[in-house]
Amino acid sequence: MKCPHCKNNIGFFSKALNGFGKERKCPHCGKKVTMKINWKMLTIILPLAFLFHFFILKPVLIVAGFSGSGVAGFSGALAAILSFRLYSDEPE
């Protein structure tokens, strides 16, 4: 993810984005950011994630000896995580 202010990379699982406080700040520039789902990106990624699930992931798990029934949630969660983007939370 990139900061909307300074364009530096911030890890999705970084302490700056996943702290317990309501206020999230960029660790590089210190400005407020908010993390939201980009719905346009989600509509693009979600069908691709389900195609990945049904045609690649599930068959591989079945060949490996697993049932493959509990992996649909993983594919959906991966699509949601990939669609998150950072937006500015600073007043104009």
Coordinates of C-alpha atoms in Angstrom, one line a residue:
M1 CA 0.0 0.0 0.0
K2 CA 1.2 3.5 -0.7
C3 CA 0.6 6.6 1.5
P4 CA -1.6 9.1 -0.4
H5 CA 0.6 11.9 0.9
C6 CA 4.2 10.9 0.5
K7 CA 3.8 7.9 -1.8
N8 CA 6.0 5.7 0.4
N9 CA 5.1 2.0 0.9
I10 CA 3.4 0.9 4.1
G11 CA 2.9 -2.8 4.8
F12 CA -0.6 -4.1 5.1
F13 CA 0.2 -5.8 8.4
S14 CA 2.4 -2.9 9.7
K15 CA 2.0 -1.6 13.2
A16 CA 1.0 1.9 11.9
L17 CA -2.1 0.5 10.1
N18 CA -3.1 -2.1 12.7
G19 CA -2.7 -0.3 16.0
F20 CA -5.5 -0.3 18.5
G21 CA -6.1 3.5 18.3
K22 CA -8.7 4.9 15.9
E23 CA -6.2 7.3 14.4
R24 CA -3.8 5.8 11.8
K25 CA -0.8 7.8 10.7
C26 CA 1.8 7.2 8.0
P27 CA 5.1 6.1 9.6
H28 CA 7.1 8.1 7.0
C29 CA 5.3 11.5 6.9
G30 CA 3.1 11.3 10.0
K31 CA -0.1 12.4 8.3
K32 CA -3.4 10.8 9.0
V33 CA -4.6 8.0 6.6
T34 CA -7.6 5.8 6.5
M35 CA -7.9 2.3 5.0
K36 CA -11.1 1.6 3.0
I37 CA -12.2 -1.0 0.4
N38 CA -11.9 0.2 -3.2
W39 CA -15.2 -1.2 -4.5
K40 CA -14.2 -0.9 -8.1
M41 CA -11.1 -2.9 -7.5
L42 CA -13.1 -5.5 -5.5
T43 CA -15.5 -6.0 -8.4
I44 CA -12.5 -6.8 -10.6
I45 CA -10.7 -9.0 -8.1
L46 CA -13.6 -11.0 -6.7
P47 CA -14.5 -12.9 -9.9
L48 CA -10.8 -13.6 -10.5
A49 CA -10.5 -14.9 -6.9
F50 CA -13.4 -17.3 -7.4
L51 CA -11.9 -18.5 -10.7
F52 CA -8.6 -19.1 -8.9
H53 CA -10.5 -21.0 -6.2
F54 CA -12.5 -23.3 -8.5
F55 CA -9.9 -24.0 -11.2
I56 CA -6.6 -23.9 -9.4
L57 CA -6.7 -24.0 -5.6
K58 CA -9.5 -26.5 -5.0
P59 CA -8.3 -29.1 -7.6
V60 CA -4.8 -28.9 -6.1
L61 CA -6.1 -29.5 -2.6
I62 CA -8.3 -32.4 -3.8
V63 CA -5.3 -34.0 -5.5
A64 CA -3.3 -33.6 -2.3
G65 CA -5.9 -35.5 -0.4
F66 CA -7.9 -32.7 1.3
S67 CA -11.6 -32.1 0.9
G68 CA -11.1 -28.5 -0.5
S69 CA -14.4 -27.3 1.1
G70 CA -13.0 -24.8 3.5
V71 CA -11.0 -22.8 1.1
A72 CA -13.7 -20.6 -0.4
G73 CA -13.5 -18.2 2.6
F74 CA -9.8 -17.9 2.1
S75 CA -10.3 -16.9 -1.6
G76 CA -12.9 -14.3 -0.6
A77 CA -10.8 -12.9 2.2
L78 CA -7.8 -12.6 -0.1
A79 CA -9.9 -10.7 -2.6
A80 CA -11.0 -8.3 0.1
I81 CA -7.5 -7.7 1.5
L82 CA -6.2 -7.0 -2.0
S83 CA -8.9 -4.4 -2.6
F84 CA -8.0 -2.2 0.4
R85 CA -6.5 1.2 -0.3
L86 CA -5.2 4.1 1.8
Y87 CA -6.9 7.4 1.6
S88 CA -6.1 10.8 3.1
D89 CA -7.8 11.5 6.4
E90 CA -6.4 15.0 6.7
P91 CA -8.8 18.0 6.6
E92 CA -8.7 19.9 3.3

